[in-house]
């Protein structure tokens, strides 16, 4: 894609993040943009880095590893934003700066086993299915505290916060309700003594609502790169 177009879109995204942060009395500098390059070629990832976006997100492990290996860049932080199968954990651990999709104790154990074997500490977020949607990944809110407690006790894992996806809707109040629920879940856990600074929430369709409700990371694909090629 033309770099000028990416710059233009990035400026527009940044000003929308700033406006949303201002509405909530927040500092926009506390909101990190994760540029989701899934479905786009390696050149798009390269363009993102040229534009100053050093946090890149992918939702599938093989596609991410292909990009990482074709183009190793120490400065880039890769984020796994999609579901992680237990049998893929060994390929993901140590390669992603942050895995956003921890959703079960068994997956935590698989990540821990690999992290211990290669001697790294893996940062993760716990994905929560806030709205209880049948087709969505993520742990149920009622199971969250037990999962966080389990994961926090693993020596090679660092739980950095929570992640959620809102239902696909244009209704701003519905988006905010889901993001506010995730924020509240985090506050409850912080009250129990867990240190969970990160809230990964908000995509192209709903990132302003997420920023208004306290997102520290927004995961943006389409807003930056346009529609994904089929
Ligand atoms: C694809 C994807 C995104 C980015 O989606 P856009 O709507 O293109 O911004 C964010 N988060 C997850 C988990 C994704 O799979």
PDB file of C-alpha atoms and ligand atoms in Angstrom:
ATOM      1  CA  UNK A   1       0.000   0.000   0.000  1.00  0.00           C
ATOM      2  CA  UNK A   2       1.213   3.570  -0.575  1.00  0.00           C
ATOM      3  CA  UNK A   3       3.016   4.827   2.516  1.00  0.00           C
ATOM      4  CA  UNK A   4       1.310   8.222   2.233  1.00  0.00           C
ATOM      5  CA  UNK A   5      -2.054   6.495   2.574  1.00  0.00           C
ATOM      6  CA  UNK A   6      -0.917   4.561   5.639  1.00  0.00           C
ATOM      7  CA  UNK A   7       0.407   7.762   7.211  1.00  0.00           C
ATOM      8  CA  UNK A   8      -2.879   9.500   6.522  1.00  0.00           C
ATOM      9  CA  UNK A   9      -4.887   6.666   8.106  1.00  0.00           C
ATOM     10  CA  UNK A  10      -2.537   6.502  11.089  1.00  0.00           C
ATOM     11  CA  UNK A  11      -2.943  10.246  11.694  1.00  0.00           C
ATOM     12  CA  UNK A  12      -6.722   9.854  11.535  1.00  0.00           C
ATOM     13  CA  UNK A  13      -6.621   6.901  13.957  1.00  0.00           C
ATOM     14  CA  UNK A  14      -4.366   8.788  16.361  1.00  0.00           C
ATOM     15  CA  UNK A  15      -6.616  11.812  16.412  1.00  0.00           C
ATOM     16  CA  UNK A  16      -9.664   9.609  17.076  1.00  0.00           C
ATOM     17  CA  UNK A  17      -7.781   7.893  19.926  1.00  0.00           C
ATOM     18  CA  UNK A  18      -6.839  11.304  21.310  1.00  0.00           C
ATOM     19  CA  UNK A  19     -10.408  12.580  21.138  1.00  0.00           C
ATOM     20  CA  UNK A  20     -11.781   9.457  22.819  1.00  0.00           C
ATOM     21  CA  UNK A  21      -9.111   9.632  25.528  1.00  0.00           C
ATOM     22  CA  UNK A  22      -9.883  13.309  26.105  1.00  0.00           C
ATOM     23  CA  UNK A  23     -13.598  12.546  26.491  1.00  0.00           C
ATOM     24  CA  UNK A  24     -12.692  10.084  29.240  1.00  0.00           C
ATOM     25  CA  UNK A  25     -10.090  12.333  30.867  1.00  0.00           C
ATOM     26  CA  UNK A  26      -7.342   9.915  29.900  1.00  0.00           C
ATOM     27  CA  UNK A  27      -3.884  10.431  28.405  1.00  0.00           C
ATOM     28  CA  UNK A  28      -3.786   9.104  24.813  1.00  0.00           C
ATOM     29  CA  UNK A  29      -0.144   8.147  25.375  1.00  0.00           C
ATOM     30  CA  UNK A  30      -1.444   5.342  27.591  1.00  0.00           C
ATOM     31  CA  UNK A  31      -3.102   3.703  24.573  1.00  0.00           C
ATOM     32  CA  UNK A  32      -0.855   1.545  22.423  1.00  0.00           C
ATOM     33  CA  UNK A  33      -1.814   0.729  18.854  1.00  0.00           C
ATOM     34  CA  UNK A  34      -1.289  -2.908  17.886  1.00  0.00           C
ATOM     35  CA  UNK A  35      -1.270  -2.971  14.084  1.00  0.00           C
ATOM     36  CA  UNK A  36      -2.966  -6.183  13.003  1.00  0.00           C
ATOM     37  CA  UNK A  37      -1.292  -7.380   9.798  1.00  0.00           C
ATOM     38  CA  UNK A  38      -3.116 -10.722   9.517  1.00  0.00           C
ATOM     39  CA  UNK A  39      -4.212 -11.480   6.000  1.00  0.00           C
ATOM     40  CA  UNK A  40      -1.812  -8.905   4.601  1.00  0.00           C
ATOM     41  CA  UNK A  41       1.541  -9.593   2.978  1.00  0.00           C
ATOM     42  CA  UNK A  42       4.892  -9.090   4.655  1.00  0.00           C
ATOM     43  CA  UNK A  43       5.328  -5.789   2.824  1.00  0.00           C
ATOM     44  CA  UNK A  44       2.402  -4.399   4.830  1.00  0.00           C
ATOM     45  CA  UNK A  45       4.177  -5.259   8.070  1.00  0.00           C
ATOM     46  CA  UNK A  46       7.260  -3.535   6.715  1.00  0.00           C
ATOM     47  CA  UNK A  47       5.222  -0.441   5.852  1.00  0.00           C
ATOM     48  CA  UNK A  48       3.762  -0.402   9.356  1.00  0.00           C
ATOM     49  CA  UNK A  49       7.211  -0.416  10.912  1.00  0.00           C
ATOM     50  CA  UNK A  50       8.334   2.329   8.552  1.00  0.00           C
ATOM     51  CA  UNK A  51       5.361   4.360   9.770  1.00  0.00           C
ATOM     52  CA  UNK A  52       6.537   3.854  13.357  1.00  0.00           C
ATOM     53  CA  UNK A  53       4.185   1.033  14.363  1.00  0.00           C
ATOM     54  CA  UNK A  54       6.369  -1.438  16.262  1.00  0.00           C
ATOM     55  CA  UNK A  55       3.593  -3.545  17.790  1.00  0.00           C
ATOM     56  CA  UNK A  56       2.316  -5.965  15.147  1.00  0.00           C
ATOM     57  CA  UNK A  57      -0.566  -8.378  15.652  1.00  0.00           C
ATOM     58  CA  UNK A  58      -1.390 -11.675  13.966  1.00  0.00           C
ATOM     59  CA  UNK A  59      -4.190 -14.119  14.710  1.00  0.00           C
ATOM     60  CA  UNK A  60      -2.641 -17.331  13.368  1.00  0.00           C
ATOM     61  CA  UNK A  61       0.665 -18.773  14.541  1.00  0.00           C
ATOM     62  CA  UNK A  62       1.949 -20.154  11.192  1.00  0.00           C
ATOM     63  CA  UNK A  63       1.276 -16.873   9.325  1.00  0.00           C
ATOM     64  CA  UNK A  64       2.983 -14.921  12.096  1.00  0.00           C
ATOM     65  CA  UNK A  65       6.046 -17.165  12.183  1.00  0.00           C
ATOM     66  CA  UNK A  66       6.366 -16.916   8.418  1.00  0.00           C
ATOM     67  CA  UNK A  67       6.508 -13.121   8.649  1.00  0.00           C
ATOM     68  CA  UNK A  68       8.865 -13.131  11.657  1.00  0.00           C
ATOM     69  CA  UNK A  69      11.278 -15.524   9.989  1.00  0.00           C
ATOM     70  CA  UNK A  70      11.235 -13.857   6.595  1.00  0.00           C
ATOM     71  CA  UNK A  71      12.077 -10.569   8.177  1.00  0.00           C
ATOM     72  CA  UNK A  72      13.608 -10.684  11.658  1.00  0.00           C
ATOM     73  CA  UNK A  73      13.398  -7.279  13.332  1.00  0.00           C
ATOM     74  CA  UNK A  74      14.536  -7.008  16.930  1.00  0.00           C
ATOM     75  CA  UNK A  75      12.546  -3.800  17.429  1.00  0.00           C
ATOM     76  CA  UNK A  76       9.195  -5.350  16.505  1.00  0.00           C
ATOM     77  CA  UNK A  77       6.940  -6.719  19.232  1.00  0.00           C
ATOM     78  CA  UNK A  78       4.689  -9.418  17.807  1.00  0.00           C
ATOM     79  CA  UNK A  79       1.304  -9.973  19.426  1.00  0.00           C
ATOM     80  CA  UNK A  80      -0.777 -13.119  19.066  1.00  0.00           C
ATOM     81  CA  UNK A  81      -4.330 -11.791  19.111  1.00  0.00           C
ATOM     82  CA  UNK A  82      -6.138 -14.914  17.873  1.00  0.00           C
ATOM     83  CA  UNK A  83      -7.032 -18.166  19.569  1.00  0.00           C
ATOM     84  CA  UNK A  84      -4.098 -20.433  20.479  1.00  0.00           C
ATOM     85  CA  UNK A  85      -4.538 -24.194  20.329  1.00  0.00           C
ATOM     86  CA  UNK A  86      -2.687 -26.147  22.977  1.00  0.00           C
ATOM     87  CA  UNK A  87      -0.767 -28.162  20.402  1.00  0.00           C
ATOM     88  CA  UNK A  88       0.508 -24.900  18.831  1.00  0.00           C
ATOM     89  CA  UNK A  89       1.711 -23.440  22.115  1.00  0.00           C
ATOM     90  CA  UNK A  90       5.225 -24.743  21.636  1.00  0.00           C
ATOM     91  CA  UNK A  91       5.525 -22.779  18.384  1.00  0.00           C
ATOM     92  CA  UNK A  92       4.235 -19.557  19.908  1.00  0.00           C
ATOM     93  CA  UNK A  93       6.073 -19.357  23.232  1.00  0.00           C
ATOM     94  CA  UNK A  94       9.108 -17.106  23.132  1.00  0.00           C
ATOM     95  CA  UNK A  95       8.210 -15.796  19.677  1.00  0.00           C
ATOM     96  CA  UNK A  96       5.410 -13.420  20.677  1.00  0.00           C
ATOM     97  CA  UNK A  97       6.023 -10.530  23.047  1.00  0.00           C
ATOM     98  CA  UNK A  98       2.447 -10.951  24.223  1.00  0.00           C
ATOM     99  CA  UNK A  99      -0.145 -13.707  23.786  1.00  0.00           C
ATOM    100  CA  UNK A 100      -3.582 -12.053  24.127  1.00  0.00           C
ATOM    101  CA  UNK A 101      -5.616 -15.258  24.156  1.00  0.00           C
ATOM    102  CA  UNK A 102      -4.995 -17.353  27.246  1.00  0.00           C
ATOM    103  CA  UNK A 103      -8.398 -18.886  27.943  1.00  0.00           C
ATOM    104  CA  UNK A 104      -7.919 -22.092  29.929  1.00  0.00           C
ATOM    105  CA  UNK A 105      -5.754 -23.600  32.651  1.00  0.00           C
ATOM    106  CA  UNK A 106      -4.737 -26.380  30.276  1.00  0.00           C
ATOM    107  CA  UNK A 107      -3.446 -23.859  27.743  1.00  0.00           C
ATOM    108  CA  UNK A 108      -1.627 -22.050  30.557  1.00  0.00           C
ATOM    109  CA  UNK A 109       0.067 -25.319  31.486  1.00  0.00           C
ATOM    110  CA  UNK A 110       1.097 -25.958  27.874  1.00  0.00           C
ATOM    111  CA  UNK A 111       2.578 -22.465  27.598  1.00  0.00           C
ATOM    112  CA  UNK A 112       4.318 -22.870  30.952  1.00  0.00           C
ATOM    113  CA  UNK A 113       5.848 -26.203  29.941  1.00  0.00           C
ATOM    114  CA  UNK A 114       7.370 -24.742  26.777  1.00  0.00           C
ATOM    115  CA  UNK A 115       8.464 -21.499  28.458  1.00  0.00           C
ATOM    116  CA  UNK A 116      10.193 -23.521  31.163  1.00  0.00           C
ATOM    117  CA  UNK A 117      11.833 -25.789  28.590  1.00  0.00           C
ATOM    118  CA  UNK A 118      13.361 -22.901  26.651  1.00  0.00           C
ATOM    119  CA  UNK A 119      13.958 -20.705  29.690  1.00  0.00           C
ATOM    120  CA  UNK A 120      11.774 -17.685  28.944  1.00  0.00           C
ATOM    121  CA  UNK A 121       9.025 -15.840  30.763  1.00  0.00           C
ATOM    122  CA  UNK A 122       5.971 -15.544  28.518  1.00  0.00           C
ATOM    123  CA  UNK A 123       3.739 -12.496  28.867  1.00  0.00           C
ATOM    124  CA  UNK A 124       0.052 -13.239  28.383  1.00  0.00           C
ATOM    125  CA  UNK A 125      -3.368 -11.649  28.649  1.00  0.00           C
ATOM    126  CA  UNK A 126      -6.409 -13.620  29.706  1.00  0.00           C
ATOM    127  CA  UNK A 127      -9.151 -13.444  27.074  1.00  0.00           C
ATOM    128  CA  UNK A 128     -12.627 -13.106  28.518  1.00  0.00           C
ATOM    129  CA  UNK A 129     -15.881 -13.868  26.720  1.00  0.00           C
ATOM    130  CA  UNK A 130     -17.597 -10.977  28.447  1.00  0.00           C
ATOM    131  CA  UNK A 131     -20.904 -11.142  26.586  1.00  0.00           C
ATOM    132  CA  UNK A 132     -21.079 -14.939  26.754  1.00  0.00           C
ATOM    133  CA  UNK A 133     -21.307 -15.324  22.987  1.00  0.00           C
ATOM    134  CA  UNK A 134     -21.492 -18.972  21.946  1.00  0.00           C
ATOM    135  CA  UNK A 135     -19.150 -18.615  18.957  1.00  0.00           C
ATOM    136  CA  UNK A 136     -16.477 -16.649  20.821  1.00  0.00           C
ATOM    137  CA  UNK A 137     -13.291 -17.822  22.487  1.00  0.00           C
ATOM    138  CA  UNK A 138     -12.343 -16.673  25.950  1.00  0.00           C
ATOM    139  CA  UNK A 139     -13.004 -17.821  29.469  1.00  0.00           C
ATOM    140  CA  UNK A 140     -16.331 -17.149  31.148  1.00  0.00           C
ATOM    141  CA  UNK A 141     -16.301 -14.218  33.586  1.00  0.00           C
ATOM    142  CA  UNK A 142     -17.212 -16.617  36.397  1.00  0.00           C
ATOM    143  CA  UNK A 143     -14.061 -18.656  35.706  1.00  0.00           C
ATOM    144  CA  UNK A 144     -11.722 -15.685  35.336  1.00  0.00           C
ATOM    145  CA  UNK A 145     -10.465 -15.349  38.904  1.00  0.00           C
ATOM    146  CA  UNK A 146      -9.519 -19.020  39.134  1.00  0.00           C
ATOM    147  CA  UNK A 147      -7.712 -18.888  35.792  1.00  0.00           C
ATOM    148  CA  UNK A 148      -5.792 -15.721  36.686  1.00  0.00           C
ATOM    149  CA  UNK A 149      -4.815 -17.244  40.015  1.00  0.00           C
ATOM    150  CA  UNK A 150      -3.636 -20.453  38.333  1.00  0.00           C
ATOM    151  CA  UNK A 151      -1.649 -18.611  35.634  1.00  0.00           C
ATOM    152  CA  UNK A 152      -0.155 -16.118  38.077  1.00  0.00           C
ATOM    153  CA  UNK A 153       1.267 -19.036  40.038  1.00  0.00           C
ATOM    154  CA  UNK A 154       3.217 -20.397  37.069  1.00  0.00           C
ATOM    155  CA  UNK A 155       6.905 -19.490  37.235  1.00  0.00           C
ATOM    156  CA  UNK A 156       7.474 -18.878  33.510  1.00  0.00           C
ATOM    157  CA  UNK A 157       4.309 -16.910  32.835  1.00  0.00           C
ATOM    158  CA  UNK A 158       3.468 -13.287  33.518  1.00  0.00           C
ATOM    159  CA  UNK A 159      -0.203 -12.331  33.341  1.00  0.00           C
ATOM    160  CA  UNK A 160      -0.235  -8.724  32.205  1.00  0.00           C
ATOM    161  CA  UNK A 161      -3.960  -8.073  31.949  1.00  0.00           C
ATOM    162  CA  UNK A 162      -7.191  -8.920  30.162  1.00  0.00           C
ATOM    163  CA  UNK A 163      -8.432  -9.007  26.577  1.00  0.00           C
ATOM    164  CA  UNK A 164     -11.919  -9.035  25.098  1.00  0.00           C
ATOM    165  CA  UNK A 165     -13.781  -8.618  21.847  1.00  0.00           C
ATOM    166  CA  UNK A 166     -17.133  -6.855  21.786  1.00  0.00           C
ATOM    167  CA  UNK A 167     -20.041  -8.274  19.782  1.00  0.00           C
ATOM    168  CA  UNK A 168     -20.130  -6.941  16.236  1.00  0.00           C
ATOM    169  CA  UNK A 169     -22.527  -4.044  16.579  1.00  0.00           C
ATOM    170  CA  UNK A 170     -22.643  -0.389  15.637  1.00  0.00           C
ATOM    171  CA  UNK A 171     -24.430   0.372  18.915  1.00  0.00           C
ATOM    172  CA  UNK A 172     -21.942   2.462  20.855  1.00  0.00           C
ATOM    173  CA  UNK A 173     -23.665   1.886  24.190  1.00  0.00           C
ATOM    174  CA  UNK A 174     -23.562  -1.878  23.727  1.00  0.00           C
ATOM    175  CA  UNK A 175     -19.845  -1.688  22.859  1.00  0.00           C
ATOM    176  CA  UNK A 176     -19.156   0.416  25.938  1.00  0.00           C
ATOM    177  CA  UNK A 177     -21.144  -1.915  28.165  1.00  0.00           C
ATOM    178  CA  UNK A 178     -18.911  -4.852  27.198  1.00  0.00           C
ATOM    179  CA  UNK A 179     -15.673  -2.885  27.568  1.00  0.00           C
ATOM    180  CA  UNK A 180     -16.813  -1.440  30.900  1.00  0.00           C
ATOM    181  CA  UNK A 181     -17.525  -4.982  32.064  1.00  0.00           C
ATOM    182  CA  UNK A 182     -13.950  -6.017  31.234  1.00  0.00           C
ATOM    183  CA  UNK A 183     -12.607  -2.960  33.060  1.00  0.00           C
ATOM    184  CA  UNK A 184     -14.687  -3.877  36.108  1.00  0.00           C
ATOM    185  CA  UNK A 185     -13.428  -7.468  36.016  1.00  0.00           C
ATOM    186  CA  UNK A 186      -9.880  -6.135  36.044  1.00  0.00           C
ATOM    187  CA  UNK A 187     -10.627  -3.766  38.911  1.00  0.00           C
ATOM    188  CA  UNK A 188     -12.044  -6.653  40.952  1.00  0.00           C
ATOM    189  CA  UNK A 189      -8.881  -8.703  40.377  1.00  0.00           C
ATOM    190  CA  UNK A 190      -6.630  -5.762  41.186  1.00  0.00           C
ATOM    191  CA  UNK A 191      -8.610  -5.431  44.405  1.00  0.00           C
ATOM    192  CA  UNK A 192      -7.690  -9.039  45.149  1.00  0.00           C
ATOM    193  CA  UNK A 193      -4.007  -8.146  44.801  1.00  0.00           C
ATOM    194  CA  UNK A 194      -3.243  -9.100  41.178  1.00  0.00           C
ATOM    195  CA  UNK A 195      -1.178  -6.690  39.109  1.00  0.00           C
ATOM    196  CA  UNK A 196      -2.924  -6.432  35.740  1.00  0.00           C
ATOM    197  CA  UNK A 197      -1.993  -3.178  33.983  1.00  0.00           C
ATOM    198  CA  UNK A 198      -3.166  -4.017  30.462  1.00  0.00           C
ATOM    199  CA  UNK A 199      -6.628  -3.971  28.897  1.00  0.00           C
ATOM    200  CA  UNK A 200      -6.539  -5.109  25.252  1.00  0.00           C
ATOM    201  CA  UNK A 201      -9.878  -4.106  23.780  1.00  0.00           C
ATOM    202  CA  UNK A 202     -11.139  -2.317  20.699  1.00  0.00           C
ATOM    203  CA  UNK A 203     -10.856  -3.035  16.988  1.00  0.00           C
ATOM    204  CA  UNK A 204     -11.583  -0.913  13.920  1.00  0.00           C
ATOM    205  CA  UNK A 205     -15.325  -0.996  14.563  1.00  0.00           C
ATOM    206  CA  UNK A 206     -15.255  -0.050  18.226  1.00  0.00           C
ATOM    207  CA  UNK A 207     -11.874   1.283  19.372  1.00  0.00           C
ATOM    208  CA  UNK A 208     -13.172   4.674  20.456  1.00  0.00           C
ATOM    209  CA  UNK A 209     -15.634   3.085  22.887  1.00  0.00           C
ATOM    210  CA  UNK A 210     -12.784   0.894  24.153  1.00  0.00           C
ATOM    211  CA  UNK A 211     -10.513   3.897  24.750  1.00  0.00           C
ATOM    212  CA  UNK A 212     -13.338   5.646  26.576  1.00  0.00           C
ATOM    213  CA  UNK A 213     -13.592   2.616  28.864  1.00  0.00           C
ATOM    214  CA  UNK A 214      -9.883   2.326  29.606  1.00  0.00           C
ATOM    215  CA  UNK A 215      -8.202   0.301  26.832  1.00  0.00           C
ATOM    216  CA  UNK A 216      -4.397   0.328  27.026  1.00  0.00           C
ATOM    217  CA  UNK A 217      -4.080  -1.515  23.710  1.00  0.00           C
ATOM    218  CA  UNK A 218      -6.314  -1.262  20.668  1.00  0.00           C
ATOM    219  CA  UNK A 219      -5.923  -3.888  17.948  1.00  0.00           C
ATOM    220  CA  UNK A 220      -6.382  -2.291  14.547  1.00  0.00           C
ATOM    221  CA  UNK A 221      -6.260  -3.856  11.116  1.00  0.00           C
ATOM    222  CA  UNK A 222      -8.788  -2.383   8.707  1.00  0.00           C
ATOM    223  CA  UNK A 223      -8.522   1.189  10.047  1.00  0.00           C
ATOM    224  CA  UNK A 224      -4.828   1.198   9.115  1.00  0.00           C
ATOM    225  CA  UNK A 225      -4.492  -1.115   6.139  1.00  0.00           C
ATOM    226  CA  UNK A 226      -7.952  -1.178   4.553  1.00  0.00           C
ATOM    227  CA  UNK A 227      -9.938  -4.323   3.848  1.00  0.00           C
ATOM    228  CA  UNK A 228      -7.979  -7.551   4.058  1.00  0.00           C
ATOM    229  CA  UNK A 229      -7.346  -9.192   0.680  1.00  0.00           C
ATOM    230  CA  UNK A 230      -9.432 -12.364   0.292  1.00  0.00           C
TER     231      UNK A 230
HETATM  232  C1  LIG B   1      -8.557  -9.258  13.003  1.00  0.00           C
HETATM  233  C2  LIG B   1      -8.508  -8.920  14.426  1.00  0.00           C
HETATM  234  C3  LIG B   1      -8.374  -7.586  14.828  1.00  0.00           C
HETATM  235  C4  LIG B   1      -8.358  -6.415  13.852  1.00  0.00           C
HETATM  236  O1  LIG B   1      -9.590  -6.302  13.224  1.00  0.00           O
HETATM  237  P1  LIG B   1     -10.033  -4.994  12.415  1.00  0.00           P
HETATM  238  O2  LIG B   1     -11.496  -4.984  12.509  1.00  0.00           O
HETATM  239  O3  LIG B   1      -9.532  -5.193  11.017  1.00  0.00           O
HETATM  240  O4  LIG B   1      -9.402  -3.819  13.056  1.00  0.00           O
HETATM  241  C5  LIG B   1      -8.312  -7.335  16.184  1.00  0.00           C
HETATM  242  N1  LIG B   1      -8.353  -8.318  17.100  1.00  0.00           N
HETATM  243  C6  LIG B   1      -8.471  -9.610  16.747  1.00  0.00           C
HETATM  244  C7  LIG B   1      -8.528 -10.643  17.804  1.00  0.00           C
HETATM  245  C8  LIG B   1      -8.551  -9.954  15.401  1.00  0.00           C
HETATM  246  O5  LIG B   1      -8.687 -11.231  15.055  1.00  0.00           O
END
